[in-house]
Amino acid sequence: MKLVGVSGALAGWKTNMAIHELLEKAKELDSTVKTELIDLRDYEVEFARGEPLAYYNQDTWDVVNKVSSADLIVFGSPIYQASITGALKNLLDHFPVDAFKGKVTAIITTGAVEKHFLVSEYQLKPILAYLKGLVPSGNVFVHSDCFNEDNEIINKEVSKRIQLLAEEMILLQQSIANRRG
Ligand SMILES: Cc1cc2nc3c(=O)[nH]c(=O)nc-3n(C[C@H](O)[C@H](O)[C@H](O)COP(=O)(O)O)c2cc1C
């Protein structure tokens, strides 16, 4: 089972750290899970122009293919202007419809405004559902106050929610695999 985490933050490290925590918890729960964290600041993903993938640079090709080859994906984004980052939206614009069929696609957002905890439900979840991803119910929002100065999550309740999300992702993926037989 391959689990890829995508961090759509280009500035700070909170989102990367939250995604990293989920990947670690998933490996603790199931040692057969192979993980990879794709931090979008490490790649020059080109702006989507509606052309086939072959027309884009190697980084764009690599990121799209790494995500496409995963069984489980967790998308992470800081909240920017009450939405997801442009970097993450641009990556999602590269995928064809049905790209996430048979995959579990979870969400972790980080933000400074508590009221924006539902942004992922209203803005990112519809995109993942449109691409046919199976979106777990336990998506996690992590408020800035839950991190220490080193961007580690210090709120135990939030860490527990991330663990529960990892568990839900694995259970959902197992049931998809069993159905395929
Ligand atoms: C351009 C910009 C816009 C932001 N807009 C919001 C917002 O609308 N709501 C919110 O909760 N936080 C907002 N924030 C705060 C970030 O979401 C928050 O600091 C986040 O945890 C940063 O994640 P990172 O460390 O992974 O970059 C904004 C930050 C930036 C830089």
PDB file of C-alpha atoms and ligand atoms in Angstrom:
ATOM      1  CA  MET A   1       0.000   0.000   0.000  1.00  0.00           C
ATOM      2  CA  LYS A   2       1.487   3.347  -1.019  1.00  0.00           C
ATOM      3  CA  LEU A   3       0.591   6.503   0.886  1.00  0.00           C
ATOM      4  CA  VAL A   4       1.648   9.845  -0.564  1.00  0.00           C
ATOM      5  CA  GLY A   5       1.368  13.104   1.347  1.00  0.00           C
ATOM      6  CA  VAL A   6       1.291  16.381  -0.558  1.00  0.00           C
ATOM      7  CA  SER A   7       2.110  19.618   1.221  1.00  0.00           C
ATOM      8  CA  GLY A   8       0.793  22.630  -0.655  1.00  0.00           C
ATOM      9  CA  ALA A   9       2.632  25.187   1.485  1.00  0.00           C
ATOM     10  CA  LEU A  10       5.377  27.285  -0.091  1.00  0.00           C
ATOM     11  CA  ALA A  11       6.122  29.491   2.942  1.00  0.00           C
ATOM     12  CA  GLY A  12       6.094  27.848   6.388  1.00  0.00           C
ATOM     13  CA  TRP A  13       6.456  24.304   7.724  1.00  0.00           C
ATOM     14  CA  LYS A  14       3.298  23.656   9.755  1.00  0.00           C
ATOM     15  CA  THR A  15       1.500  21.876   6.940  1.00  0.00           C
ATOM     16  CA  ASN A  16       4.537  19.765   6.088  1.00  0.00           C
ATOM     17  CA  MET A  17       4.884  18.749   9.761  1.00  0.00           C
ATOM     18  CA  ALA A  18       1.203  17.831  10.081  1.00  0.00           C
ATOM     19  CA  ILE A  19       1.367  15.680   6.931  1.00  0.00           C
ATOM     20  CA  HIS A  20       4.596  14.093   8.181  1.00  0.00           C
ATOM     21  CA  GLU A  21       2.846  13.178  11.437  1.00  0.00           C
ATOM     22  CA  LEU A  22       0.037  11.441   9.557  1.00  0.00           C
ATOM     23  CA  LEU A  23       2.510   9.445   7.452  1.00  0.00           C
ATOM     24  CA  GLU A  24       4.369   8.315  10.588  1.00  0.00           C
ATOM     25  CA  LYS A  25       1.139   7.269  12.311  1.00  0.00           C
ATOM     26  CA  ALA A  26       0.057   5.293   9.246  1.00  0.00           C
ATOM     27  CA  LYS A  27       3.367   3.381   9.258  1.00  0.00           C
ATOM     28  CA  GLU A  28       2.937   2.611  12.974  1.00  0.00           C
ATOM     29  CA  LEU A  29      -0.557   1.257  12.286  1.00  0.00           C
ATOM     30  CA  ASP A  30       0.467  -0.832   9.264  1.00  0.00           C
ATOM     31  CA  SER A  31       4.128  -1.616   8.641  1.00  0.00           C
ATOM     32  CA  THR A  32       3.400  -2.569   5.010  1.00  0.00           C
ATOM     33  CA  VAL A  33       2.483   1.039   4.179  1.00  0.00           C
ATOM     34  CA  LYS A  34       5.158   2.788   2.087  1.00  0.00           C
ATOM     35  CA  THR A  35       5.123   6.566   2.410  1.00  0.00           C
ATOM     36  CA  GLU A  36       6.418   9.587   0.534  1.00  0.00           C
ATOM     37  CA  LEU A  37       5.989  13.264   1.354  1.00  0.00           C
ATOM     38  CA  ILE A  38       5.857  15.567  -1.652  1.00  0.00           C
ATOM     39  CA  ASP A  39       6.536  19.155  -0.604  1.00  0.00           C
ATOM     40  CA  LEU A  40       5.494  21.351  -3.511  1.00  0.00           C
ATOM     41  CA  ARG A  41       8.245  23.891  -2.782  1.00  0.00           C
ATOM     42  CA  ASP A  42      10.744  21.211  -3.889  1.00  0.00           C
ATOM     43  CA  TYR A  43       9.263  20.979  -7.383  1.00  0.00           C
ATOM     44  CA  GLU A  44       8.726  23.390 -10.264  1.00  0.00           C
ATOM     45  CA  VAL A  45       5.189  22.327 -11.087  1.00  0.00           C
ATOM     46  CA  GLU A  46       4.151  24.309 -14.157  1.00  0.00           C
ATOM     47  CA  PHE A  47       0.834  26.123 -14.383  1.00  0.00           C
ATOM     48  CA  ALA A  48      -1.794  23.821 -15.862  1.00  0.00           C
ATOM     49  CA  ARG A  49      -2.594  24.832 -19.438  1.00  0.00           C
ATOM     50  CA  GLY A  50      -4.984  22.031 -20.279  1.00  0.00           C
ATOM     51  CA  GLU A  51      -2.375  20.166 -22.344  1.00  0.00           C
ATOM     52  CA  PRO A  52      -1.350  16.489 -22.011  1.00  0.00           C
ATOM     53  CA  LEU A  53       1.261  15.776 -19.311  1.00  0.00           C
ATOM     54  CA  ALA A  54       3.951  15.139 -21.943  1.00  0.00           C
ATOM     55  CA  TYR A  55       3.996  18.897 -22.717  1.00  0.00           C
ATOM     56  CA  TYR A  56       5.136  19.791 -19.176  1.00  0.00           C
ATOM     57  CA  ASN A  57       8.534  19.769 -17.455  1.00  0.00           C
ATOM     58  CA  GLN A  58      10.026  16.787 -15.614  1.00  0.00           C
ATOM     59  CA  ASP A  59       8.979  18.023 -12.141  1.00  0.00           C
ATOM     60  CA  THR A  60       5.347  18.337 -13.177  1.00  0.00           C
ATOM     61  CA  TRP A  61       5.505  14.871 -14.725  1.00  0.00           C
ATOM     62  CA  ASP A  62       7.134  13.410 -11.582  1.00  0.00           C
ATOM     63  CA  VAL A  63       4.680  14.897  -9.095  1.00  0.00           C
ATOM     64  CA  VAL A  64       1.581  13.958 -11.100  1.00  0.00           C
ATOM     65  CA  ASN A  65       2.870  10.404 -11.574  1.00  0.00           C
ATOM     66  CA  LYS A  66       3.888   9.945  -7.932  1.00  0.00           C
ATOM     67  CA  VAL A  67       0.430  11.022  -6.785  1.00  0.00           C
ATOM     68  CA  SER A  68      -1.294   8.933  -9.474  1.00  0.00           C
ATOM     69  CA  SER A  69       0.588   5.798  -8.405  1.00  0.00           C
ATOM     70  CA  ALA A  70      -0.514   6.074  -4.742  1.00  0.00           C
ATOM     71  CA  ASP A  71      -3.325   4.051  -3.158  1.00  0.00           C
ATOM     72  CA  LEU A  72      -3.844   6.644  -0.458  1.00  0.00           C
ATOM     73  CA  ILE A  73      -3.170  10.373  -0.666  1.00  0.00           C
ATOM     74  CA  VAL A  74      -3.320  13.023   2.020  1.00  0.00           C
ATOM     75  CA  PHE A  75      -3.480  16.566   0.685  1.00  0.00           C
ATOM     76  CA  GLY A  76      -2.254  19.284   3.025  1.00  0.00           C
ATOM     77  CA  SER A  77      -2.766  22.999   2.614  1.00  0.00           C
ATOM     78  CA  PRO A  78      -2.483  26.103   4.718  1.00  0.00           C
ATOM     79  CA  ILE A  79      -5.631  28.185   4.473  1.00  0.00           C
ATOM     80  CA  TYR A  80      -4.925  31.186   2.221  1.00  0.00           C
ATOM     81  CA  GLN A  81      -7.627  33.849   1.818  1.00  0.00           C
ATOM     82  CA  ALA A  82     -10.281  31.439   3.131  1.00  0.00           C
ATOM     83  CA  SER A  83      -9.270  28.831   0.557  1.00  0.00           C
ATOM     84  CA  ILE A  84      -6.512  26.367  -0.314  1.00  0.00           C
ATOM     85  CA  THR A  85      -3.188  27.556  -1.735  1.00  0.00           C
ATOM     86  CA  GLY A  86      -2.817  28.305  -5.411  1.00  0.00           C
ATOM     87  CA  ALA A  87       0.075  25.835  -5.560  1.00  0.00           C
ATOM     88  CA  LEU A  88      -2.151  22.938  -4.483  1.00  0.00           C
ATOM     89  CA  LYS A  89      -5.041  23.984  -6.718  1.00  0.00           C
ATOM     90  CA  ASN A  90      -2.657  24.215  -9.666  1.00  0.00           C
ATOM     91  CA  LEU A  91      -1.404  20.678  -9.017  1.00  0.00           C
ATOM     92  CA  LEU A  92      -4.980  19.383  -8.848  1.00  0.00           C
ATOM     93  CA  ASP A  93      -5.728  21.085 -12.179  1.00  0.00           C
ATOM     94  CA  HIS A  94      -3.249  18.690 -13.828  1.00  0.00           C
ATOM     95  CA  PHE A  95      -5.292  15.551 -13.055  1.00  0.00           C
ATOM     96  CA  PRO A  96      -7.867  14.075 -15.402  1.00  0.00           C
ATOM     97  CA  VAL A  97     -11.382  13.342 -14.163  1.00  0.00           C
ATOM     98  CA  ASP A  98     -11.461   9.879 -12.474  1.00  0.00           C
ATOM     99  CA  ALA A  99      -7.764  10.273 -11.520  1.00  0.00           C
ATOM    100  CA  PHE A 100      -8.491   9.339  -7.898  1.00  0.00           C
ATOM    101  CA  LYS A 101     -10.958   6.514  -8.542  1.00  0.00           C
ATOM    102  CA  GLY A 102     -10.269   3.664  -6.084  1.00  0.00           C
ATOM    103  CA  LYS A 103      -8.024   5.900  -3.971  1.00  0.00           C
ATOM    104  CA  VAL A 104      -8.555   7.300  -0.510  1.00  0.00           C
ATOM    105  CA  THR A 105      -7.964  11.066  -0.556  1.00  0.00           C
ATOM    106  CA  ALA A 106      -7.763  12.766   2.836  1.00  0.00           C
ATOM    107  CA  ILE A 107      -7.260  16.380   3.859  1.00  0.00           C
ATOM    108  CA  ILE A 108      -5.263  18.203   6.505  1.00  0.00           C
ATOM    109  CA  THR A 109      -5.429  21.997   6.632  1.00  0.00           C
ATOM    110  CA  THR A 110      -3.600  24.436   8.879  1.00  0.00           C
ATOM    111  CA  GLY A 111      -4.701  27.972   9.622  1.00  0.00           C
ATOM    112  CA  ALA A 112      -4.598  30.939  11.931  1.00  0.00           C
ATOM    113  CA  VAL A 113      -8.353  31.578  11.954  1.00  0.00           C
ATOM    114  CA  GLU A 114     -10.413  28.978  13.840  1.00  0.00           C
ATOM    115  CA  LYS A 115     -13.514  29.838  11.807  1.00  0.00           C
ATOM    116  CA  HIS A 116     -11.807  28.499   8.669  1.00  0.00           C
ATOM    117  CA  PHE A 117     -11.871  24.863   9.831  1.00  0.00           C
ATOM    118  CA  LEU A 118     -14.634  24.117   7.302  1.00  0.00           C
ATOM    119  CA  VAL A 119     -12.753  25.485   4.284  1.00  0.00           C
ATOM    120  CA  SER A 120     -11.485  21.988   3.449  1.00  0.00           C
ATOM    121  CA  GLU A 121     -15.035  20.601   3.473  1.00  0.00           C
ATOM    122  CA  TYR A 122     -16.418  23.276   1.169  1.00  0.00           C
ATOM    123  CA  GLN A 123     -13.464  23.870  -1.123  1.00  0.00           C
ATOM    124  CA  LEU A 124     -11.065  20.922  -1.271  1.00  0.00           C
ATOM    125  CA  LYS A 125     -13.452  18.028  -0.656  1.00  0.00           C
ATOM    126  CA  PRO A 126     -15.613  18.842  -3.744  1.00  0.00           C
ATOM    127  CA  ILE A 127     -12.493  18.843  -5.949  1.00  0.00           C
ATOM    128  CA  LEU A 128     -11.334  15.459  -4.605  1.00  0.00           C
ATOM    129  CA  ALA A 129     -14.853  14.044  -4.953  1.00  0.00           C
ATOM    130  CA  TYR A 130     -15.027  15.377  -8.542  1.00  0.00           C
ATOM    131  CA  LEU A 131     -11.813  13.461  -9.281  1.00  0.00           C
ATOM    132  CA  LYS A 132     -13.561  10.388  -7.746  1.00  0.00           C
ATOM    133  CA  GLY A 133     -11.461  10.203  -4.594  1.00  0.00           C
ATOM    134  CA  LEU A 134     -12.984   8.559  -1.531  1.00  0.00           C
ATOM    135  CA  VAL A 135     -12.767  11.287   1.106  1.00  0.00           C
ATOM    136  CA  PRO A 136     -12.706  10.170   4.757  1.00  0.00           C
ATOM    137  CA  SER A 137     -14.980  11.857   7.277  1.00  0.00           C
ATOM    138  CA  GLY A 138     -12.204  12.628   9.754  1.00  0.00           C
ATOM    139  CA  ASN A 139     -10.322  15.366   7.912  1.00  0.00           C
ATOM    140  CA  VAL A 140      -8.230  17.492  10.272  1.00  0.00           C
ATOM    141  CA  PHE A 141      -7.784  21.259  10.704  1.00  0.00           C
ATOM    142  CA  VAL A 142      -4.805  22.306  12.823  1.00  0.00           C
ATOM    143  CA  HIS A 143      -4.864  25.796  14.309  1.00  0.00           C
ATOM    144  CA  SER A 144      -1.560  27.714  14.630  1.00  0.00           C
ATOM    145  CA  ASP A 145      -1.805  27.566  18.447  1.00  0.00           C
ATOM    146  CA  CYS A 146      -1.438  23.764  18.291  1.00  0.00           C
ATOM    147  CA  PHE A 147       2.191  24.059  17.084  1.00  0.00           C
ATOM    148  CA  ASN A 148       5.305  24.988  19.064  1.00  0.00           C
ATOM    149  CA  GLU A 149       8.097  27.255  17.761  1.00  0.00           C
ATOM    150  CA  ASP A 150       9.660  24.320  15.893  1.00  0.00           C
ATOM    151  CA  ASN A 151       6.347  23.689  14.120  1.00  0.00           C
ATOM    152  CA  GLU A 152       5.754  20.454  16.038  1.00  0.00           C
ATOM    153  CA  ILE A 153       2.174  19.654  16.996  1.00  0.00           C
ATOM    154  CA  ILE A 154       1.896  19.979  20.767  1.00  0.00           C
ATOM    155  CA  ASN A 155      -1.855  19.551  21.116  1.00  0.00           C
ATOM    156  CA  LYS A 156      -2.534  15.913  22.028  1.00  0.00           C
ATOM    157  CA  GLU A 157      -6.144  16.069  20.881  1.00  0.00           C
ATOM    158  CA  VAL A 158      -5.014  17.142  17.398  1.00  0.00           C
ATOM    159  CA  SER A 159      -2.410  14.356  17.285  1.00  0.00           C
ATOM    160  CA  LYS A 160      -5.159  11.889  18.228  1.00  0.00           C
ATOM    161  CA  ARG A 161      -7.349  13.225  15.394  1.00  0.00           C
ATOM    162  CA  ILE A 162      -4.465  12.755  12.948  1.00  0.00           C
ATOM    163  CA  GLN A 163      -4.055   9.175  14.188  1.00  0.00           C
ATOM    164  CA  LEU A 164      -7.785   8.527  13.734  1.00  0.00           C
ATOM    165  CA  LEU A 165      -7.585   9.928  10.199  1.00  0.00           C
ATOM    166  CA  ALA A 166      -4.673   7.588   9.399  1.00  0.00           C
ATOM    167  CA  GLU A 167      -6.713   4.663  10.769  1.00  0.00           C
ATOM    168  CA  GLU A 168      -9.774   5.640   8.734  1.00  0.00           C
ATOM    169  CA  MET A 169      -7.694   5.971   5.559  1.00  0.00           C
ATOM    170  CA  ILE A 170      -6.213   2.501   5.962  1.00  0.00           C
ATOM    171  CA  LEU A 171      -9.587   0.911   6.747  1.00  0.00           C
ATOM    172  CA  LEU A 172     -11.205   2.558   3.718  1.00  0.00           C
ATOM    173  CA  GLN A 173      -8.374   1.469   1.426  1.00  0.00           C
ATOM    174  CA  GLN A 174      -8.592  -2.107   2.740  1.00  0.00           C
ATOM    175  CA  SER A 175     -12.296  -2.221   1.987  1.00  0.00           C
ATOM    176  CA  ILE A 176     -11.702  -0.896  -1.557  1.00  0.00           C
ATOM    177  CA  ALA A 177      -9.031  -3.605  -2.067  1.00  0.00           C
ATOM    178  CA  ASN A 178     -11.341  -6.341  -0.667  1.00  0.00           C
ATOM    179  CA  ARG A 179     -14.175  -5.270  -2.940  1.00  0.00           C
ATOM    180  CA  ARG A 180     -11.867  -5.573  -5.960  1.00  0.00           C
ATOM    181  CA  GLY A 181     -11.112  -9.079  -4.657  1.00  0.00           C
TER     182      GLY A 181
HETATM  183  C1  LIG B   1      -1.225  34.783   2.093  1.00  0.00           C
HETATM  184  C2  LIG B   1      -1.753  34.177   3.362  1.00  0.00           C
HETATM  185  C3  LIG B   1      -3.108  34.128   3.560  1.00  0.00           C
HETATM  186  C4  LIG B   1      -3.639  33.539   4.728  1.00  0.00           C
HETATM  187  N1  LIG B   1      -4.999  33.467   4.875  1.00  0.00           N
HETATM  188  C5  LIG B   1      -5.511  32.798   5.943  1.00  0.00           C
HETATM  189  C6  LIG B   1      -6.921  32.623   6.072  1.00  0.00           C
HETATM  190  O1  LIG B   1      -7.712  33.107   5.274  1.00  0.00           O
HETATM  191  N2  LIG B   1      -7.375  31.896   7.120  1.00  0.00           N
HETATM  192  C7  LIG B   1      -6.534  31.315   8.038  1.00  0.00           C
HETATM  193  O2  LIG B   1      -7.014  30.607   8.941  1.00  0.00           O
HETATM  194  N3  LIG B   1      -5.192  31.501   7.969  1.00  0.00           N
HETATM  195  C8  LIG B   1      -4.664  32.222   6.938  1.00  0.00           C
HETATM  196  N4  LIG B   1      -3.305  32.361   6.819  1.00  0.00           N
HETATM  197  C9  LIG B   1      -2.427  31.773   7.841  1.00  0.00           C
HETATM  198  C10 LIG B   1      -1.911  30.394   7.423  1.00  0.00           C
HETATM  199  O3  LIG B   1      -2.943  29.565   6.916  1.00  0.00           O
HETATM  200  C11 LIG B   1      -1.305  29.656   8.615  1.00  0.00           C
HETATM  201  O4  LIG B   1      -0.298  30.438   9.189  1.00  0.00           O
HETATM  202  C12 LIG B   1      -0.761  28.307   8.188  1.00  0.00           C
HETATM  203  O5  LIG B   1      -0.704  27.442   9.294  1.00  0.00           O
HETATM  204  C13 LIG B   1       0.627  28.399   7.553  1.00  0.00           C
HETATM  205  O6  LIG B   1       1.026  27.101   7.164  1.00  0.00           O
HETATM  206  P1  LIG B   1       2.538  26.763   6.747  1.00  0.00           P
HETATM  207  O7  LIG B   1       3.383  26.948   7.971  1.00  0.00           O
HETATM  208  O8  LIG B   1       2.499  25.336   6.302  1.00  0.00           O
HETATM  209  O9  LIG B   1       2.911  27.703   5.649  1.00  0.00           O
HETATM  210  C14 LIG B   1      -2.766  32.995   5.696  1.00  0.00           C
HETATM  211  C15 LIG B   1      -1.365  33.070   5.494  1.00  0.00           C
HETATM  212  C16 LIG B   1      -0.875  33.649   4.345  1.00  0.00           C
HETATM  213  C17 LIG B   1       0.629  33.727   4.134  1.00  0.00           C
END
